[in-house]
PDB file of C-alpha atoms in Angstrom:
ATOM      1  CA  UNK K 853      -6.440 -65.374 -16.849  1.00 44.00           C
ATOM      2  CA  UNK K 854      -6.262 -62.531 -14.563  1.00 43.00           C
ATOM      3  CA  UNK K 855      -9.467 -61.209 -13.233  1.00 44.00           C
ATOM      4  CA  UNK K 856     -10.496 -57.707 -14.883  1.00 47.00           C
ATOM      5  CA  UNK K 857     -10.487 -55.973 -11.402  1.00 46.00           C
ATOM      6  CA  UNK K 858      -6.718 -56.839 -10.967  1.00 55.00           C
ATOM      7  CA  UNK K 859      -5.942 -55.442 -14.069  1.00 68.00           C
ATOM      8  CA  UNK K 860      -4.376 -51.718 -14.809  1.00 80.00           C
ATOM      9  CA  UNK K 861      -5.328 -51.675 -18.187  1.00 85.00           C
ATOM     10  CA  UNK K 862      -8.380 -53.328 -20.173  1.00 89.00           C
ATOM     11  CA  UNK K 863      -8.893 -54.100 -23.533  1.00 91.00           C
ATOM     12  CA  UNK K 864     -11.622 -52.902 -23.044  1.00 91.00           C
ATOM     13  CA  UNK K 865     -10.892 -49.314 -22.548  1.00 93.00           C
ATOM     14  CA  UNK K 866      -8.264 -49.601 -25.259  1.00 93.00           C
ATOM     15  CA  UNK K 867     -10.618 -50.036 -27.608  1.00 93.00           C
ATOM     16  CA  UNK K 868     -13.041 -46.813 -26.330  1.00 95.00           C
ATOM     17  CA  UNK K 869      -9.785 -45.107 -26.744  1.00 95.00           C
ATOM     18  CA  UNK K 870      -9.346 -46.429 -30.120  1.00 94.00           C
ATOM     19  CA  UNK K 871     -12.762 -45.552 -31.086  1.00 95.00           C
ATOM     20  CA  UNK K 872     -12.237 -42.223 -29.818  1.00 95.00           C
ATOM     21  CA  UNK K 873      -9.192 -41.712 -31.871  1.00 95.00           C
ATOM     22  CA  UNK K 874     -10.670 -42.800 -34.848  1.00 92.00           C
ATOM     23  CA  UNK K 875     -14.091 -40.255 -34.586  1.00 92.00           C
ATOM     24  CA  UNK K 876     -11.285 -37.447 -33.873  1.00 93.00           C
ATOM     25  CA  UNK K 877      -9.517 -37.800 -37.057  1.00 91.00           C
ATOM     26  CA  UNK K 878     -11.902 -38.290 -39.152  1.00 88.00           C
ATOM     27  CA  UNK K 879     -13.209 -35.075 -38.229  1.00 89.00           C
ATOM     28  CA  UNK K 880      -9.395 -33.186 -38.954  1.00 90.00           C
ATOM     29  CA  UNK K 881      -7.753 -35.311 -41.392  1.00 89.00           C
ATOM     30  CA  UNK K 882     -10.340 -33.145 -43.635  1.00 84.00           C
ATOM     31  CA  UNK K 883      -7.913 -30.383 -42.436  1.00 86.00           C
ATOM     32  CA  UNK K 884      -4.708 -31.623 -43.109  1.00 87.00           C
ATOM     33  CA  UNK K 885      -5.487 -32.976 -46.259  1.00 85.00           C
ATOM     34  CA  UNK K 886      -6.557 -29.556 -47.706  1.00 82.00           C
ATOM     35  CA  UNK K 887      -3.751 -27.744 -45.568  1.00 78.00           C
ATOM     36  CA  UNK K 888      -1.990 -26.739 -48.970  1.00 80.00           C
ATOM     37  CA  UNK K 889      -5.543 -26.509 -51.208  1.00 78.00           C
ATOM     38  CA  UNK K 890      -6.876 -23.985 -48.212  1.00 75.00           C
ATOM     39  CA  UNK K 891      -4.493 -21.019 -49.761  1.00 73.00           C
ATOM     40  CA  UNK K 892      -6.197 -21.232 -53.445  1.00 69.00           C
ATOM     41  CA  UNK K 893      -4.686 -18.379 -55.279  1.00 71.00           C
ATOM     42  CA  UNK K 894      -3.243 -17.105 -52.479  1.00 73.00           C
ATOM     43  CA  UNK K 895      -0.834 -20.311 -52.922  1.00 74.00           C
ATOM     44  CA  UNK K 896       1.466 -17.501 -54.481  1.00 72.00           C
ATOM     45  CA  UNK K 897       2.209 -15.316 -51.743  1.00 75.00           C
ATOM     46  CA  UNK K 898       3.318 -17.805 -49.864  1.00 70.00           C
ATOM     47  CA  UNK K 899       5.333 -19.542 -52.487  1.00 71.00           C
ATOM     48  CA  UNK K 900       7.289 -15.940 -52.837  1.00 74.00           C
ATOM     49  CA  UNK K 901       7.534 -15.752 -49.327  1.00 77.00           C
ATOM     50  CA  UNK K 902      11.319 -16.792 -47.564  1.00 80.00           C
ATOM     51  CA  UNK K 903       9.463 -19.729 -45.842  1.00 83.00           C
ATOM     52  CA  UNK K 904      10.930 -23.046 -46.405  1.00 86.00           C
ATOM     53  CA  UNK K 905       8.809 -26.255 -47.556  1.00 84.00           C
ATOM     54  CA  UNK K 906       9.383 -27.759 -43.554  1.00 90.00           C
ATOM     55  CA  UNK K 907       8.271 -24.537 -42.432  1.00 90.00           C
ATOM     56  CA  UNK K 908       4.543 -24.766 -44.663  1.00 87.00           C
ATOM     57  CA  UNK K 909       4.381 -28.255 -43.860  1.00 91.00           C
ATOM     58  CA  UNK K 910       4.751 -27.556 -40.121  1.00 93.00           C
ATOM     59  CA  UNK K 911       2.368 -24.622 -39.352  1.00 91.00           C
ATOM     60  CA  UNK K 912       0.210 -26.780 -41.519  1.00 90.00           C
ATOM     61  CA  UNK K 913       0.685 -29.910 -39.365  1.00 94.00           C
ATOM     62  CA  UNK K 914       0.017 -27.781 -36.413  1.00 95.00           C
ATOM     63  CA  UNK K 915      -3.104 -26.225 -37.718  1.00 93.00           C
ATOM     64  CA  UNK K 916      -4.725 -29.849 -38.099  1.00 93.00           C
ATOM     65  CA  UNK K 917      -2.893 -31.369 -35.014  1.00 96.00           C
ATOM     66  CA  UNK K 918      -3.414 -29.261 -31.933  1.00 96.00           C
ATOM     67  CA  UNK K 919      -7.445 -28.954 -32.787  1.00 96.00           C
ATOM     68  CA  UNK K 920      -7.155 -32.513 -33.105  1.00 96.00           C
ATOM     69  CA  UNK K 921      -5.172 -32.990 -29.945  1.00 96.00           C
ATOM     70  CA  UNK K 922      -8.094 -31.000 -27.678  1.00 96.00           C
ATOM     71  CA  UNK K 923     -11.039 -32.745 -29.243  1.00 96.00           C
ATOM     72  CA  UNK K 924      -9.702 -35.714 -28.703  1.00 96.00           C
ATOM     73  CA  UNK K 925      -9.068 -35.272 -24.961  1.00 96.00           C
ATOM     74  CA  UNK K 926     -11.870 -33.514 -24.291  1.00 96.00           C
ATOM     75  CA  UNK K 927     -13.772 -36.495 -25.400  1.00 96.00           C
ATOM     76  CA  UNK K 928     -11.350 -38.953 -23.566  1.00 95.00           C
ATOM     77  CA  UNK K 929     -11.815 -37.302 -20.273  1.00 95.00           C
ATOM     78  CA  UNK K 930     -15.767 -37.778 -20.865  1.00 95.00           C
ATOM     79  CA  UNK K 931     -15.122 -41.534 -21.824  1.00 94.00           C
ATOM     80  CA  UNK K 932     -12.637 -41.514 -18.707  1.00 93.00           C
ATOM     81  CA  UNK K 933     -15.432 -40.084 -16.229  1.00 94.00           C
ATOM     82  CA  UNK K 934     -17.899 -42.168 -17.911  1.00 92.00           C
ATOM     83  CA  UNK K 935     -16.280 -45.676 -17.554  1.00 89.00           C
ATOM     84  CA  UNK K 936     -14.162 -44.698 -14.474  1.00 89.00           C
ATOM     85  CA  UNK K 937     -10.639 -45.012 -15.933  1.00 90.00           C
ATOM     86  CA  UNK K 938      -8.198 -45.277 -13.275  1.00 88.00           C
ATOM     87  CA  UNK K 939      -5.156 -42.213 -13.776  1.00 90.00           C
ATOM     88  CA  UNK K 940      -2.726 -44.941 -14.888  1.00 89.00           C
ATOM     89  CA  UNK K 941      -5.399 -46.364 -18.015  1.00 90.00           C
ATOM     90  CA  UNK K 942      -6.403 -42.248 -18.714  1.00 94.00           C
ATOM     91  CA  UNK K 943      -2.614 -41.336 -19.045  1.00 94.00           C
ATOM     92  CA  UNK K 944      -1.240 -44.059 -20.909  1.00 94.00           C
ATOM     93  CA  UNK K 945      -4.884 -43.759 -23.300  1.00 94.00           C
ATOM     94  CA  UNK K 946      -4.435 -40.415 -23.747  1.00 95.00           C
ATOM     95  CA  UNK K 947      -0.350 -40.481 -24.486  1.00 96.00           C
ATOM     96  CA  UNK K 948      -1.739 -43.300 -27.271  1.00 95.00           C
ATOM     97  CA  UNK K 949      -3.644 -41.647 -28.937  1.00 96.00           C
ATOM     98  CA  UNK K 950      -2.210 -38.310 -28.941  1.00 97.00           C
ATOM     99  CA  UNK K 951       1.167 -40.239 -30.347  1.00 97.00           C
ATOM    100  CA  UNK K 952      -0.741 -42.014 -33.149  1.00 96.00           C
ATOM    101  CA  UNK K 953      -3.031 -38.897 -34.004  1.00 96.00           C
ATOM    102  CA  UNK K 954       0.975 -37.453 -34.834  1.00 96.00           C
ATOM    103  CA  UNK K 955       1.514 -39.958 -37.604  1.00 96.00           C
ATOM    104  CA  UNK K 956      -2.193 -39.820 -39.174  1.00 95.00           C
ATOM    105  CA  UNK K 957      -1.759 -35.605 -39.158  1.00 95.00           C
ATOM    106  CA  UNK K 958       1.473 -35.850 -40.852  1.00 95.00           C
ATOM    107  CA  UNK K 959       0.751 -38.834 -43.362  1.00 93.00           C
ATOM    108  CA  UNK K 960      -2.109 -36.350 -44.430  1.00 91.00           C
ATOM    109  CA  UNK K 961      -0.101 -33.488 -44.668  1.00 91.00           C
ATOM    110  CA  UNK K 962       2.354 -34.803 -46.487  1.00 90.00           C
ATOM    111  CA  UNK K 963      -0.124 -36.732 -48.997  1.00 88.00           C
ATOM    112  CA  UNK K 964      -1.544 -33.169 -49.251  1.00 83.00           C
ATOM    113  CA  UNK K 965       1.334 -32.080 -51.152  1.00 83.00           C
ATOM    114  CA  UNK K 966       0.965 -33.315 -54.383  1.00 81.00           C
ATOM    115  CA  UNK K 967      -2.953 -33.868 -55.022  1.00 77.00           C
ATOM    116  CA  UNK K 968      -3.584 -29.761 -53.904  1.00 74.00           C
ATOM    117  CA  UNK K 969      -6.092 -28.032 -55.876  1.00 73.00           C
ATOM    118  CA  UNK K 970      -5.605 -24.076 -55.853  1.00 70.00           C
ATOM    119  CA  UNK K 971      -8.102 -23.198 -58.434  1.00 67.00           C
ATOM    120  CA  UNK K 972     -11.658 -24.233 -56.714  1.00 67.00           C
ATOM    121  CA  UNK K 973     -14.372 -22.359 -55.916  1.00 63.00           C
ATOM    122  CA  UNK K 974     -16.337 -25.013 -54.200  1.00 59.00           C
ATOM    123  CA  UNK K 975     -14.629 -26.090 -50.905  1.00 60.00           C
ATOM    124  CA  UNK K 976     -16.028 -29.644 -51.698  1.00 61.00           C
ATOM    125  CA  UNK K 977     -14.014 -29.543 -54.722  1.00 63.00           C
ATOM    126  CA  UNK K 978     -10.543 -28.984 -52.959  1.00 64.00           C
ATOM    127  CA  UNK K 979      -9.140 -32.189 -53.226  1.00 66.00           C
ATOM    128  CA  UNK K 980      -8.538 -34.253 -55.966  1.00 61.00           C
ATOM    129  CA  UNK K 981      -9.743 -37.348 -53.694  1.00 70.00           C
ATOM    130  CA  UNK K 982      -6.705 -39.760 -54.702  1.00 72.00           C
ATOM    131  CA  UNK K 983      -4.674 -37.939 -51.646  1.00 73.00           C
ATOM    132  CA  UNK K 984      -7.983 -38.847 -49.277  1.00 76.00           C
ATOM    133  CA  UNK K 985      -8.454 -42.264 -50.502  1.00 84.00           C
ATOM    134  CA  UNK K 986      -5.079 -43.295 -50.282  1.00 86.00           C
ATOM    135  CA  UNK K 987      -4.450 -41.085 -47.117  1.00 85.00           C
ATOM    136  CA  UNK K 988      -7.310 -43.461 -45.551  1.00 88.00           C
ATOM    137  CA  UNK K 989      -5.842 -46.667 -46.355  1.00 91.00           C
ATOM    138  CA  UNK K 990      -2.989 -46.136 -45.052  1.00 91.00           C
ATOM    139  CA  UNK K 991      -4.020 -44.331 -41.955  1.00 91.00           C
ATOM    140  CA  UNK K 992      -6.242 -48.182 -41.643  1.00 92.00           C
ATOM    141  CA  UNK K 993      -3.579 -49.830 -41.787  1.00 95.00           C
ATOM    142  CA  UNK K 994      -1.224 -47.524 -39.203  1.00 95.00           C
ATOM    143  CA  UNK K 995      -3.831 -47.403 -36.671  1.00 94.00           C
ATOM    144  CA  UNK K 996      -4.411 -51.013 -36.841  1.00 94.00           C
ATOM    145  CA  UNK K 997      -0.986 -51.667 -36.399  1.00 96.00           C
ATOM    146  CA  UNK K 998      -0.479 -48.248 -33.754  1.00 96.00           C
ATOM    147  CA  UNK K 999      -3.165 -49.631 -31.713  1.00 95.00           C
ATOM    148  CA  UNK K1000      -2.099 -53.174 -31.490  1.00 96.00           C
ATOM    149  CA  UNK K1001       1.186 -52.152 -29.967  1.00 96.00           C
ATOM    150  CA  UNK K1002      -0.598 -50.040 -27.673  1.00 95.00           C
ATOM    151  CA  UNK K1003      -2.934 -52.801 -26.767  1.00 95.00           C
ATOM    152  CA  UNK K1004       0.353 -54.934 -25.709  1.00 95.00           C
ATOM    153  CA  UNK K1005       0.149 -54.431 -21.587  1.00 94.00           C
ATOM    154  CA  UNK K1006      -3.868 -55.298 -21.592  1.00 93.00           C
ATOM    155  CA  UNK K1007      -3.350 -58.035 -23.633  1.00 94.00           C
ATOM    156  CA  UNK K1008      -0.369 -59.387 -21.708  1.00 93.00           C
ATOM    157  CA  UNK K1009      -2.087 -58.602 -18.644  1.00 90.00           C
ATOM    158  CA  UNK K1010      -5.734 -59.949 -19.510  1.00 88.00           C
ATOM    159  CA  UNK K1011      -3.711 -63.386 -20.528  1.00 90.00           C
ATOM    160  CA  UNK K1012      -0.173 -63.444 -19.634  1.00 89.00           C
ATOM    161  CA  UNK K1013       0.348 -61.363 -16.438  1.00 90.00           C
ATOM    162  CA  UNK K1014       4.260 -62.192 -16.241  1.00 91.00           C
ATOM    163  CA  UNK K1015       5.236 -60.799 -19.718  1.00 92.00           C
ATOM    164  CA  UNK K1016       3.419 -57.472 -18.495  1.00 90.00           C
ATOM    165  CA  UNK K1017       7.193 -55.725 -18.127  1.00 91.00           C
ATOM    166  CA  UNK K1018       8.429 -56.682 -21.586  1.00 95.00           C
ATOM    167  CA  UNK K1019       4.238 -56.128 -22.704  1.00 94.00           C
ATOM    168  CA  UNK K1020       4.814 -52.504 -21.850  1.00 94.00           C
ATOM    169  CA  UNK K1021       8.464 -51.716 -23.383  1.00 96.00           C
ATOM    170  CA  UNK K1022       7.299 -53.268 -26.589  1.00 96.00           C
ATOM    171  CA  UNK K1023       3.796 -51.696 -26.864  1.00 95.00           C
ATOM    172  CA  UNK K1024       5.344 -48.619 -26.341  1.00 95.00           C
ATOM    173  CA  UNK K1025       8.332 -48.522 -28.599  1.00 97.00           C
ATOM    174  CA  UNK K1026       7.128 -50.646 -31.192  1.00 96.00           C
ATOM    175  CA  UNK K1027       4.043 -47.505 -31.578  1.00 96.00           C
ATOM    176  CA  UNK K1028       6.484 -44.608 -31.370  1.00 97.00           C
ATOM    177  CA  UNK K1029       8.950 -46.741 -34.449  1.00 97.00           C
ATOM    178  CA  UNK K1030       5.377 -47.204 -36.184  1.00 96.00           C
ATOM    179  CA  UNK K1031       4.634 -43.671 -35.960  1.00 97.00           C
ATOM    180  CA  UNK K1032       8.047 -42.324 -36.744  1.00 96.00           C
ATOM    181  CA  UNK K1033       7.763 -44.425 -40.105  1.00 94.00           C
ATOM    182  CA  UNK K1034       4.483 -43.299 -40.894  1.00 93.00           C
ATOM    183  CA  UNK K1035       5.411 -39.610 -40.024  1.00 94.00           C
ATOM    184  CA  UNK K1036       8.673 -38.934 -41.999  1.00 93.00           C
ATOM    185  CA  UNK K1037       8.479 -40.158 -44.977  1.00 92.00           C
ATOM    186  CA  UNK K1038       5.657 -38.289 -46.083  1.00 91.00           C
ATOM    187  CA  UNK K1039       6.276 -35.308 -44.565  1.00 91.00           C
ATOM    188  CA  UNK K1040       9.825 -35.660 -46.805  1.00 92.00           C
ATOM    189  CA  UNK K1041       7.886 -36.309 -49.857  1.00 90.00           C
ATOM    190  CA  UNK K1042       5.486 -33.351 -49.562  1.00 88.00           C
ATOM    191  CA  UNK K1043       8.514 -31.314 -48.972  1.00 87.00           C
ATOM    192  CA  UNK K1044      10.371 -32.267 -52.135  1.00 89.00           C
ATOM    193  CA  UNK K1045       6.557 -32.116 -54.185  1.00 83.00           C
ATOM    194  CA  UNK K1046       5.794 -28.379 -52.787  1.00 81.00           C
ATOM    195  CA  UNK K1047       7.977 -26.057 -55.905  1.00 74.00           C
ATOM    196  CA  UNK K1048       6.011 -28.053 -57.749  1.00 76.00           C
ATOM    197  CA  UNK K1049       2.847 -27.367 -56.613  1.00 74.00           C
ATOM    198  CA  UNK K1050       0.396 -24.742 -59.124  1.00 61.00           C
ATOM    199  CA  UNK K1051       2.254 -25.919 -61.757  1.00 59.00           C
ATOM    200  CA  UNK K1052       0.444 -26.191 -64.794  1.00 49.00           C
TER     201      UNK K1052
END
C-alpha cells in the first residue's frame, strides 16, 4: 500500500468532493424539478410560443445547472484551501463533480416533464412528489455509481499503484458513459411528454 503522501489523489478527498456534490444538489434539484411547474398559467405563452420542447428543456437545464455549477465550486475551493488539495486532486474533483452534477440536472429536468403542476398557488404544492421521489432514487443510485468511477485512480493508487494508468482511463470514461445514460434518456422523454403537459 502506497503511503498517503505519495499519492495524487486520496480517497479521502474524493469523498469531501462527493459530499460536496451531494449538499449542492440537493439544494437545485428543487429547481430543476419545478423548471416546467415554475411557469403556472403562464405555461401557455410559452406553449404558443415557436420554441421547441429541446429548447424549454435546455434554458431550463441551464437555469438549475450553472447556479449549481458556482455553488458547488465555490464550496470546493473552500474544501480545497481547507484540506490543502494539491492543483492535480482540485481539478480532477472539480471536473467530477461538475460532470456528474450534468446528469442529476438533466435526470430532474426531464422527470419534471410529466409530474408538472401549473395550477398551484402554494409553491410547496408545485410538484406532484412522484417526479422528486423517483428523481432521488435514481440520482442515489447514479452518484453511487458516478462517484465510484471517479474514485478509480485513488483507489488504484491507495492499493494498486501499477494499474493507476488504466485506474484513470476507466474512472474517467466509465463516469462520462454513466452520465451520458443518465442524461439522455430523460431529457428525450420529457421532450416527447411536454404537448402534453396542462392537459386536462
Amino acid at each position: 500500500m502506497a503511503h498517503p503522501g505519495s499519492i495524487p489523489i486520496t480517497l479521502t478527498e474524493i469523498g469531501i468532493a462527493g459530499s460536496i456534490l451531494f449538499i449542492a444538489a440537493l439544494v437545485f434539484t428543487r429547481i430543476a424539478l419545478t423548471g416546467i411547474s415554475m411557469e403556472g398559467r403562464s405555461w401557455w405563452l410559452l406553449k404558443a410560443a415557436p420554441i421547441s420542447a429541446w429548447e424549454i428543456l435546455r434554458g431550463k437545464f441551464l437555469a438549475a445547472y450553472v447556479p449549481f455549477a458556482i455553488v458547488n465550486l465555490m464550496l470546493l475551493a473552500g474544501a480545497a484551501v481547507w484540506r490543502q488539495f494539491g492543483l492535480l486532486t482540485f481539478v480532477y474533483c472539480a471536473l467530477g463533480t461538475l460532470l456528474l452534477g450534468v446528469g442529476i440536472m438533466a435526470l430532474c429536468v426531464g422527470l419534471s416533464v410529466p409530474w408538472a403542476r401549473l395550477d398551484w398557488d402554494d409553491p410547496r404544492r408545485m410538484s406532484s412528489g412522484w417526479g422528486g421521489l423517483i428523481a432521488f432514487i435514481l440520482e442515489v443510485i447514479y452518484l453511487s455509481i458516478g462517484l465510484g468511477f471517479w474514485a478509480l485512480p485513488a483507489l488504484a493508487y491507495t492499493f494498486r499503484p501499477e494499474w493507476a494508468g488504466m485506474a484513470w482511463f476507466i474512472g474517467i470514461t466509465g463516469a462520462i458513459v454513466i452520465t451520458a445514460i443518465v442524461s439522455l434518456p430523460p431529457l428525450a422523454f420529457g421532450a416527447r411528454r411536454m404537448g402534453r403537459v396542462g392537459d386536462a
